[in-house]
Structures are given as C-alpha cells and as structure tokens.
Tab-separated table of N, CA and C in Angstrom:
chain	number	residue	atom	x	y	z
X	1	UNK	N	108.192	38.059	-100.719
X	1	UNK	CA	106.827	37.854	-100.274
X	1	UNK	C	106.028	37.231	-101.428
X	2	UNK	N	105.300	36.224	-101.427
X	2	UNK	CA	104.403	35.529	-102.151
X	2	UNK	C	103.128	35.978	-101.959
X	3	UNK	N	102.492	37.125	-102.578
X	3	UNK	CA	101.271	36.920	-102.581
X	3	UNK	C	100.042	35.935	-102.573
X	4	UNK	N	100.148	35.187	-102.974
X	4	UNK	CA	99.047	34.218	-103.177
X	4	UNK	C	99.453	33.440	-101.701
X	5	UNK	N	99.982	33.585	-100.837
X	5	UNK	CA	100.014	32.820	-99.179
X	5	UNK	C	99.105	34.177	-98.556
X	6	UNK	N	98.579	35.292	-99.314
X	6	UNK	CA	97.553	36.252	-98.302
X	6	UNK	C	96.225	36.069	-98.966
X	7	UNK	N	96.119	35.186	-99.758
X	7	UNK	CA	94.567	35.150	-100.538
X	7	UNK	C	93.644	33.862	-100.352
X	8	UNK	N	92.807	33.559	-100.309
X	8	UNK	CA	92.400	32.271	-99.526
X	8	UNK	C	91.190	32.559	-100.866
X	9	UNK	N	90.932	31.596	-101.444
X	9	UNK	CA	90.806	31.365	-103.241
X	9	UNK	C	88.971	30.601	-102.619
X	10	UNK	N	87.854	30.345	-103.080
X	10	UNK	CA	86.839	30.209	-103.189
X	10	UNK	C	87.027	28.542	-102.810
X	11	UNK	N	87.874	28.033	-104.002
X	11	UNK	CA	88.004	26.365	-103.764
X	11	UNK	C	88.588	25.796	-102.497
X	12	UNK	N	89.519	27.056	-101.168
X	12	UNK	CA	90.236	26.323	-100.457
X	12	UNK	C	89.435	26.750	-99.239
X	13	UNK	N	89.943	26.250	-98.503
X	13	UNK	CA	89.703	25.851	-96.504
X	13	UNK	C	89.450	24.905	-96.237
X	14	UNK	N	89.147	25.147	-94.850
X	14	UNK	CA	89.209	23.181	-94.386
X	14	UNK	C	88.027	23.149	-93.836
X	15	UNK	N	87.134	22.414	-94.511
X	15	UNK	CA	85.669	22.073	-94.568
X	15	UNK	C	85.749	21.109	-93.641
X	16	UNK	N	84.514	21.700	-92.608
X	16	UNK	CA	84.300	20.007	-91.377
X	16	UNK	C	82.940	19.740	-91.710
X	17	UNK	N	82.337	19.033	-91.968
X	17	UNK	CA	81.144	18.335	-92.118
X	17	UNK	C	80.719	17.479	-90.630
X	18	UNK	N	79.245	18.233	-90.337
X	18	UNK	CA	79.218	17.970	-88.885
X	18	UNK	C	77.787	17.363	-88.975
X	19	UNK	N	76.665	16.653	-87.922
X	19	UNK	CA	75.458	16.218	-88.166
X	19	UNK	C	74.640	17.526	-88.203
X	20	UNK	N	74.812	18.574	-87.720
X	20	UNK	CA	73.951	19.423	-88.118
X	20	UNK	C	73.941	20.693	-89.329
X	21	UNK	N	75.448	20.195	-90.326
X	21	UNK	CA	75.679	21.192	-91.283
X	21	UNK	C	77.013	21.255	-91.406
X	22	UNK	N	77.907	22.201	-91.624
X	22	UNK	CA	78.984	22.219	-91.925
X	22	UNK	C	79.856	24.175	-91.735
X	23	UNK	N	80.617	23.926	-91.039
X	23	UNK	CA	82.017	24.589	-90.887
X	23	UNK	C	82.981	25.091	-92.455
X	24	UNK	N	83.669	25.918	-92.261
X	24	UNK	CA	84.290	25.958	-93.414
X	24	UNK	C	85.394	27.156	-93.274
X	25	UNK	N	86.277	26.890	-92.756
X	25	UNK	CA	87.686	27.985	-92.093
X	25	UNK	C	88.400	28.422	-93.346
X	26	UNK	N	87.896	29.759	-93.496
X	26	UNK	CA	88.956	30.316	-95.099
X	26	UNK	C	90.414	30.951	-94.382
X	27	UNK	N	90.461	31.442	-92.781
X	27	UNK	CA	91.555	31.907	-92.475
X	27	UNK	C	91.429	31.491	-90.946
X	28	UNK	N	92.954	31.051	-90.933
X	28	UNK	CA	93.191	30.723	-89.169
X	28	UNK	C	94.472	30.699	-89.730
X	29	UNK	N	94.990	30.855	-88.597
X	29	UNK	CA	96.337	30.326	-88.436
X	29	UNK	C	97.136	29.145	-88.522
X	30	UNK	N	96.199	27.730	-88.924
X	30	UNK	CA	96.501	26.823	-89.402
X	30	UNK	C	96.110	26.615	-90.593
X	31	UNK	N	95.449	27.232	-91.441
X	31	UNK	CA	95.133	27.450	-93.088
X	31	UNK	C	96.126	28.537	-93.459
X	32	UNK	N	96.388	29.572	-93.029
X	32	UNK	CA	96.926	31.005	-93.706
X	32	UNK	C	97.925	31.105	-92.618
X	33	UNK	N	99.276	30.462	-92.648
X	33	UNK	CA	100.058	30.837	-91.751
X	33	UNK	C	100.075	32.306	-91.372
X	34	UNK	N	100.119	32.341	-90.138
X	34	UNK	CA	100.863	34.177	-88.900
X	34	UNK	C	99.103	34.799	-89.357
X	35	UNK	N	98.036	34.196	-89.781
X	35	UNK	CA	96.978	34.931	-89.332
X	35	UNK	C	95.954	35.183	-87.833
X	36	UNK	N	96.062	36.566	-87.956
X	36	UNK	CA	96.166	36.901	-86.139
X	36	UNK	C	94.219	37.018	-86.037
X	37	UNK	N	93.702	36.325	-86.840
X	37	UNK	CA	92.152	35.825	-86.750
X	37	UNK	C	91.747	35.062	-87.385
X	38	UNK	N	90.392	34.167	-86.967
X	38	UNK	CA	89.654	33.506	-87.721
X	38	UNK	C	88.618	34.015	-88.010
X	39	UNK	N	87.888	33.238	-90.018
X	39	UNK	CA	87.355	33.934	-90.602
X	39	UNK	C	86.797	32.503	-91.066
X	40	UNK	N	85.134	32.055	-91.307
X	40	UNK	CA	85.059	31.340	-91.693
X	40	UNK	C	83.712	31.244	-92.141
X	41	UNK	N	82.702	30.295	-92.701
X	41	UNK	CA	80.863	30.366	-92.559
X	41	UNK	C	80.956	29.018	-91.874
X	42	UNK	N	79.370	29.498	-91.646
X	42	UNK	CA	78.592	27.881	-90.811
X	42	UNK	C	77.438	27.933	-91.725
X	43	UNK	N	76.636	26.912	-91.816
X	43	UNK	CA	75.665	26.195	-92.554
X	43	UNK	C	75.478	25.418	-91.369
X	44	UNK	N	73.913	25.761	-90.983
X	44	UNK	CA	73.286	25.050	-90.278
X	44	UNK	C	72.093	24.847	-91.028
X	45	UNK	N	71.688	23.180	-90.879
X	45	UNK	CA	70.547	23.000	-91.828
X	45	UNK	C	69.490	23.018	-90.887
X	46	UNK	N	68.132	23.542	-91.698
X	46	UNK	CA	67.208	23.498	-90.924
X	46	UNK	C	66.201	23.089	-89.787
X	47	UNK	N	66.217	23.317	-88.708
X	47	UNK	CA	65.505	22.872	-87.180
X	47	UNK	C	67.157	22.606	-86.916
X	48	UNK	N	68.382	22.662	-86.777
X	48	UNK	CA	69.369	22.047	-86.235
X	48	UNK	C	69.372	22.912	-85.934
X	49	UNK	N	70.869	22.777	-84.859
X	49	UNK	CA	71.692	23.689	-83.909
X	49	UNK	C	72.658	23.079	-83.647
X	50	UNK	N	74.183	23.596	-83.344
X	50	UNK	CA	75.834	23.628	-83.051
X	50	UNK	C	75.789	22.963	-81.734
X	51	UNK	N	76.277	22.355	-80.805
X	51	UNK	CA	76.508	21.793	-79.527
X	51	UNK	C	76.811	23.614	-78.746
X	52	UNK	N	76.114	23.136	-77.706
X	52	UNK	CA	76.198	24.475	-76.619
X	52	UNK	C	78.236	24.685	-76.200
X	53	UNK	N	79.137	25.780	-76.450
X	53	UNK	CA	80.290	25.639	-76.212
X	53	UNK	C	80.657	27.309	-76.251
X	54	UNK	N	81.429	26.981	-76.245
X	54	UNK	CA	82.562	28.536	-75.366
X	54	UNK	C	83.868	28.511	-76.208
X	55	UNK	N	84.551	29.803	-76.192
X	55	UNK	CA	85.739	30.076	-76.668
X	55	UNK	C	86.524	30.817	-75.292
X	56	UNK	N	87.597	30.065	-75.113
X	56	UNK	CA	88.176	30.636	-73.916
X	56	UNK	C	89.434	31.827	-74.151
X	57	UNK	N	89.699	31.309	-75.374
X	57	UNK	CA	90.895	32.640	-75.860
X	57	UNK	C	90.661	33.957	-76.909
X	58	UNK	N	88.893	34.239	-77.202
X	58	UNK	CA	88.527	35.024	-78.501
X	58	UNK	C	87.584	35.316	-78.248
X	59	UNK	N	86.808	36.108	-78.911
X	59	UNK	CA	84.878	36.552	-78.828
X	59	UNK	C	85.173	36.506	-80.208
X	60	UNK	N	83.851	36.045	-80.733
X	60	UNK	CA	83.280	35.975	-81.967
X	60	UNK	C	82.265	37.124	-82.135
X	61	UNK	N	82.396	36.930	-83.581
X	61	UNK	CA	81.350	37.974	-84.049
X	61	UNK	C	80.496	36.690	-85.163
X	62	UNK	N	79.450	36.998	-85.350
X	62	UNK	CA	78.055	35.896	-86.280
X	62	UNK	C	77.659	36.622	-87.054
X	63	UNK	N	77.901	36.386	-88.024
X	63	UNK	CA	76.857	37.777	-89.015
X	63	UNK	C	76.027	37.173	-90.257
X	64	UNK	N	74.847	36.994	-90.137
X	64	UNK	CA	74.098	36.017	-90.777
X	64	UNK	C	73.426	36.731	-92.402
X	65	UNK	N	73.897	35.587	-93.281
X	65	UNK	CA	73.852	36.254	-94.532
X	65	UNK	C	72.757	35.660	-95.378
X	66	UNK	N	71.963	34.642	-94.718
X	66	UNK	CA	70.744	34.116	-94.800
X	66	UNK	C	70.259	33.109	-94.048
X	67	UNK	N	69.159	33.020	-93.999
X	67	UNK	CA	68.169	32.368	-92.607
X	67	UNK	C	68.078	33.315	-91.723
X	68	UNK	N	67.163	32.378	-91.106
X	68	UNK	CA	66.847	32.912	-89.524
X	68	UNK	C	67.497	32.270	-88.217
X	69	UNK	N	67.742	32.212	-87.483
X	69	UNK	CA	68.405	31.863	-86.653
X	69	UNK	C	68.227	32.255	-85.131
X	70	UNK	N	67.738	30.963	-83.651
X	70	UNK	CA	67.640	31.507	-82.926
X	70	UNK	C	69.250	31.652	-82.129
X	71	UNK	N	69.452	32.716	-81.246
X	71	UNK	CA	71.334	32.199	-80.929
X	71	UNK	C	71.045	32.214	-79.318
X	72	UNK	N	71.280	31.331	-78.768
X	72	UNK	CA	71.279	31.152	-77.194
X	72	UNK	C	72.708	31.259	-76.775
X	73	UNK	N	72.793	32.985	-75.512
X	73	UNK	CA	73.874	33.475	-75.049
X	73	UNK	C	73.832	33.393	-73.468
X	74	UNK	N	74.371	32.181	-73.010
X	74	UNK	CA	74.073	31.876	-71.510
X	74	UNK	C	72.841	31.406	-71.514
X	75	UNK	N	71.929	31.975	-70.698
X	75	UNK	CA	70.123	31.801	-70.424
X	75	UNK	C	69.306	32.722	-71.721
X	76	UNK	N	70.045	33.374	-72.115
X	76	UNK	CA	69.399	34.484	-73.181
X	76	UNK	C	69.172	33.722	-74.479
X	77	UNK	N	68.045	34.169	-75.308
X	77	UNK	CA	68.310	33.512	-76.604
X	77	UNK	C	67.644	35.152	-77.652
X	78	UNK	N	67.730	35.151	-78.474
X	78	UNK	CA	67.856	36.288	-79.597
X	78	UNK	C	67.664	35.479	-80.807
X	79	UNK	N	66.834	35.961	-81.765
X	79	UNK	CA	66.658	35.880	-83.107
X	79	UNK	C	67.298	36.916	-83.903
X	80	UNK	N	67.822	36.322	-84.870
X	80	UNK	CA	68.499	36.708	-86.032
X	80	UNK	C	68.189	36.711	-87.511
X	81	UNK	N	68.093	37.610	-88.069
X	81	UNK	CA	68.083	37.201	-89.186
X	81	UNK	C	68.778	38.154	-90.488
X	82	UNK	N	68.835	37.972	-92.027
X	82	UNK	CA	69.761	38.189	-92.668
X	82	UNK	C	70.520	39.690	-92.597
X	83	UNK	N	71.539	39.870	-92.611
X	83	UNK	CA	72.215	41.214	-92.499
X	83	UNK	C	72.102	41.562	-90.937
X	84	UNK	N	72.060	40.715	-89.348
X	84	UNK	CA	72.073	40.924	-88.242
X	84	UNK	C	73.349	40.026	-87.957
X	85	UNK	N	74.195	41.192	-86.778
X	85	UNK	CA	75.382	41.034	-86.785
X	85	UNK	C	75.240	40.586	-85.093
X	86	UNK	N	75.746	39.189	-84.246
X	86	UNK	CA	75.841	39.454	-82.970
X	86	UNK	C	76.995	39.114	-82.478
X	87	UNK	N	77.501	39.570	-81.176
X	87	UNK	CA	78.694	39.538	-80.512
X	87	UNK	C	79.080	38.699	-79.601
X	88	UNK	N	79.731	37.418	-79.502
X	88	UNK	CA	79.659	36.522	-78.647
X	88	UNK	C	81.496	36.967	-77.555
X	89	UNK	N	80.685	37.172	-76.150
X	89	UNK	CA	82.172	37.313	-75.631
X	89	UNK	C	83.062	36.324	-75.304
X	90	UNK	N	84.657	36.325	-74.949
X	90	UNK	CA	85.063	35.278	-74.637
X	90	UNK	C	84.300	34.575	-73.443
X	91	UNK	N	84.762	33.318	-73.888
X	91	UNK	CA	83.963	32.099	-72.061
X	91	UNK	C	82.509	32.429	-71.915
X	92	UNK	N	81.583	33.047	-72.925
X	92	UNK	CA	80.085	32.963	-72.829
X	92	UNK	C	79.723	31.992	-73.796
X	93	UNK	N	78.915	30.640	-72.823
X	93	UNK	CA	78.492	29.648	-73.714
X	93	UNK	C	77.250	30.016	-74.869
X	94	UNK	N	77.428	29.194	-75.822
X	94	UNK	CA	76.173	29.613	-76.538
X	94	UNK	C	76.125	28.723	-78.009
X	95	UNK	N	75.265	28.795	-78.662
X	95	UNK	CA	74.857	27.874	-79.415
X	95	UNK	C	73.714	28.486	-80.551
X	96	UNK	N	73.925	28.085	-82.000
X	96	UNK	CA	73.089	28.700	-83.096
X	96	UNK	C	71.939	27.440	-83.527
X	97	UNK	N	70.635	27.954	-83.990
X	97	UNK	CA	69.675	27.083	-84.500
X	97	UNK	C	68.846	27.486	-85.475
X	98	UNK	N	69.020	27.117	-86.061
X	98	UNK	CA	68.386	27.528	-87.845
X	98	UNK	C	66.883	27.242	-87.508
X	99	UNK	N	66.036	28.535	-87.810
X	99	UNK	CA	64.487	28.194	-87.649
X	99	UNK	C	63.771	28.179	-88.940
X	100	UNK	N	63.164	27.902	-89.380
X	100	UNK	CA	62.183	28.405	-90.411
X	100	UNK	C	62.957	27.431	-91.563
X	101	UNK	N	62.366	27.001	-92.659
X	101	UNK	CA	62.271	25.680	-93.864
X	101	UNK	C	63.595	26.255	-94.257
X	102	UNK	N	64.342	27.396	-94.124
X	102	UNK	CA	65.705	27.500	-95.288
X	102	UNK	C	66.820	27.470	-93.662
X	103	UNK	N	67.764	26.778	-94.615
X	103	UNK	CA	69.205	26.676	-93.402
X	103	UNK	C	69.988	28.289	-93.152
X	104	UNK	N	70.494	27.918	-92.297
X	104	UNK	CA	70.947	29.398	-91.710
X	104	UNK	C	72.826	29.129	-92.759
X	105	UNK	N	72.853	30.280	-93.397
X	105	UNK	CA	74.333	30.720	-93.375
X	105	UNK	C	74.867	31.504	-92.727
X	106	UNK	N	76.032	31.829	-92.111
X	106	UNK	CA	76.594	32.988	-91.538
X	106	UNK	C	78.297	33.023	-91.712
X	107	UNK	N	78.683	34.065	-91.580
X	107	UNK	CA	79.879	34.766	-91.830
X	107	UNK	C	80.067	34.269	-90.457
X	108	UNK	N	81.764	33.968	-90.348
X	108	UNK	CA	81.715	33.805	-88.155
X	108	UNK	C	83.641	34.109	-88.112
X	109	UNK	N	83.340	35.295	-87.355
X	109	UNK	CA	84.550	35.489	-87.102
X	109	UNK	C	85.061	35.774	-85.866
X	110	UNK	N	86.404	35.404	-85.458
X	110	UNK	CA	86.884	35.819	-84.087
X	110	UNK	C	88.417	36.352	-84.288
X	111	UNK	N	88.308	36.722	-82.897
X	111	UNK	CA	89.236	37.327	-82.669
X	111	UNK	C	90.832	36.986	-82.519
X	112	UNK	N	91.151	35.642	-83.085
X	112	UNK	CA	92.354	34.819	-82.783
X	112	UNK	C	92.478	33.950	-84.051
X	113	UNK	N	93.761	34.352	-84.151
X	113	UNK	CA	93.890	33.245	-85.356
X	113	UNK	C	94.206	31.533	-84.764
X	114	UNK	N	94.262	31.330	-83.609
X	114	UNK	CA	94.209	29.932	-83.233
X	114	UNK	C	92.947	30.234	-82.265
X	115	UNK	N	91.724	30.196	-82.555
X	115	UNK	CA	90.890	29.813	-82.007
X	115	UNK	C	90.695	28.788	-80.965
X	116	UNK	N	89.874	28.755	-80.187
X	116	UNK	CA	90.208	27.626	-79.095
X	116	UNK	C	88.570	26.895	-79.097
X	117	UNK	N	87.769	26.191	-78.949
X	117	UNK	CA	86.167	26.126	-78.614
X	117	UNK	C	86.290	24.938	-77.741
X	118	UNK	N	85.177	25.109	-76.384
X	118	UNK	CA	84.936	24.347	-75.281
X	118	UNK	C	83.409	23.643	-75.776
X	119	UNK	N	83.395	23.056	-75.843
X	119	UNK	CA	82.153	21.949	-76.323
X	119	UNK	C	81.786	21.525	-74.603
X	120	UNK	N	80.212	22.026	-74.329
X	120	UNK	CA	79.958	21.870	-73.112
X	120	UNK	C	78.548	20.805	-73.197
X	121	UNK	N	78.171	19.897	-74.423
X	121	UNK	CA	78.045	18.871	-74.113
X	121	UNK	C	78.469	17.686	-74.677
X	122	UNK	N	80.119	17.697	-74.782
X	122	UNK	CA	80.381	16.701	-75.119
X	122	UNK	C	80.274	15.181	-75.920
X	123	UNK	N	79.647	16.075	-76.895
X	123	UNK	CA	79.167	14.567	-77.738
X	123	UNK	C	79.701	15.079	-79.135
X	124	UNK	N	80.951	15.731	-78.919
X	124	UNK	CA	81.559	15.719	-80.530
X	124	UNK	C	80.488	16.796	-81.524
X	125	UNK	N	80.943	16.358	-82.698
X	125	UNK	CA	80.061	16.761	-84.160
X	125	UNK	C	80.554	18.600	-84.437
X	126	UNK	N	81.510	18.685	-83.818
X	126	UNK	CA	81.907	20.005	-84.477
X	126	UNK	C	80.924	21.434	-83.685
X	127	UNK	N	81.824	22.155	-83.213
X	127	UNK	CA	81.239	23.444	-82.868
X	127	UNK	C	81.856	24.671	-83.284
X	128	UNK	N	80.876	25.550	-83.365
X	128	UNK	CA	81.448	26.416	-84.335
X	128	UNK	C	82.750	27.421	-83.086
C-alpha cells in the first residue's frame, strides 16, 4: 500500500475554471482512484451563480466557509452564510449565488465518488 495515493496534497486536483468562478475536485474517483465520494470547493465570485442542474446518482452536502450565498432548491431559495451547512437531495435542481461584495467559498461534497451533474440550462461553464 502506498500511502501518499490516500492524501490529496494542497497543490493537487483538477481545477475547472468556469465564467462564474471556479471548481476544484481534491477527491473523486477520477483524482484518488476506488474513492467512494466526492470532496471538493467552489468559488463563486461575486453577484454570480452555477447554471441551475441536478445530480442524478448522489445528494450533496454545501458547507460554506465564507460569503453569503443565496441557494435555490427547486422553487425554494435559502440564504447562507459562513459555517451553514445545506443538503441537496439526489435529482433536486438547484443552483448557488454569491451575494454581498466578497465571493462565496464552500466546501461541496457528495455522496459518490463518480459524481454525475445534469446542467438544466444548457449553456456549459461548469456546474458544481
């Protein structure tokens, strides 16, 4: 056993750079082979928001470690802010938006190490 294939180091993951901020996967199952979740942050810069989309094989968890953030779950929307943890279920669409002059960070994890995401308006740019 090689330790260093269970440690995911500060410098590594696979960074997506999107128009409204950026992605950043420290564990999936295509970074950390046989990992049975994903573990990653989002950076949303300020007034933005993620494309409205769904996970059909996982529920996420969001746990925001600065900003504010409004999160729209179906018709519902909820404010967030630092040290607030929310629960997204599988196949419930929804979408994050950084409010207030500082960008939203968050912790974002699910339940699958091959994650799946349904982008429900189709115009690309990465969803979390």
């Amino acid at each position: 056993m090689d330790a260093e294939s269970f440690v995911a180091r500060a410098s590594e993951g696979e960074r997506m750079e999107t128009g409204w901020g950026e992605l950043n996967w420290k564990v999936a199952d295509n970074v950390m082979a046989g990992a049975e979740m994903t573990l990653g942050t989002c950076y949303i810069k300020p007034g933005e928001r993620n494309q409205l989309h769904s996970h059909p094989n996982c529920e996420e968890f969001l746990h925001v470690l600065s900003g504010v953030c409004e999160h729209r779950l179906d018709n519902v929307t909820v404010t967030l802010k630092a040290g607030d943890t929310i629960r997204i279920p599988r196949n419930i669409k929804h979408w994050a938006r950084a409010i207030g002059a500082e960008p939203l960070l968050a912790l974002i994890m699910f339940s699958s190490g091959k994650r799946q995401a349904v982008n429900h308006e189709g115009d690309g740019g990465g969803v979390a």
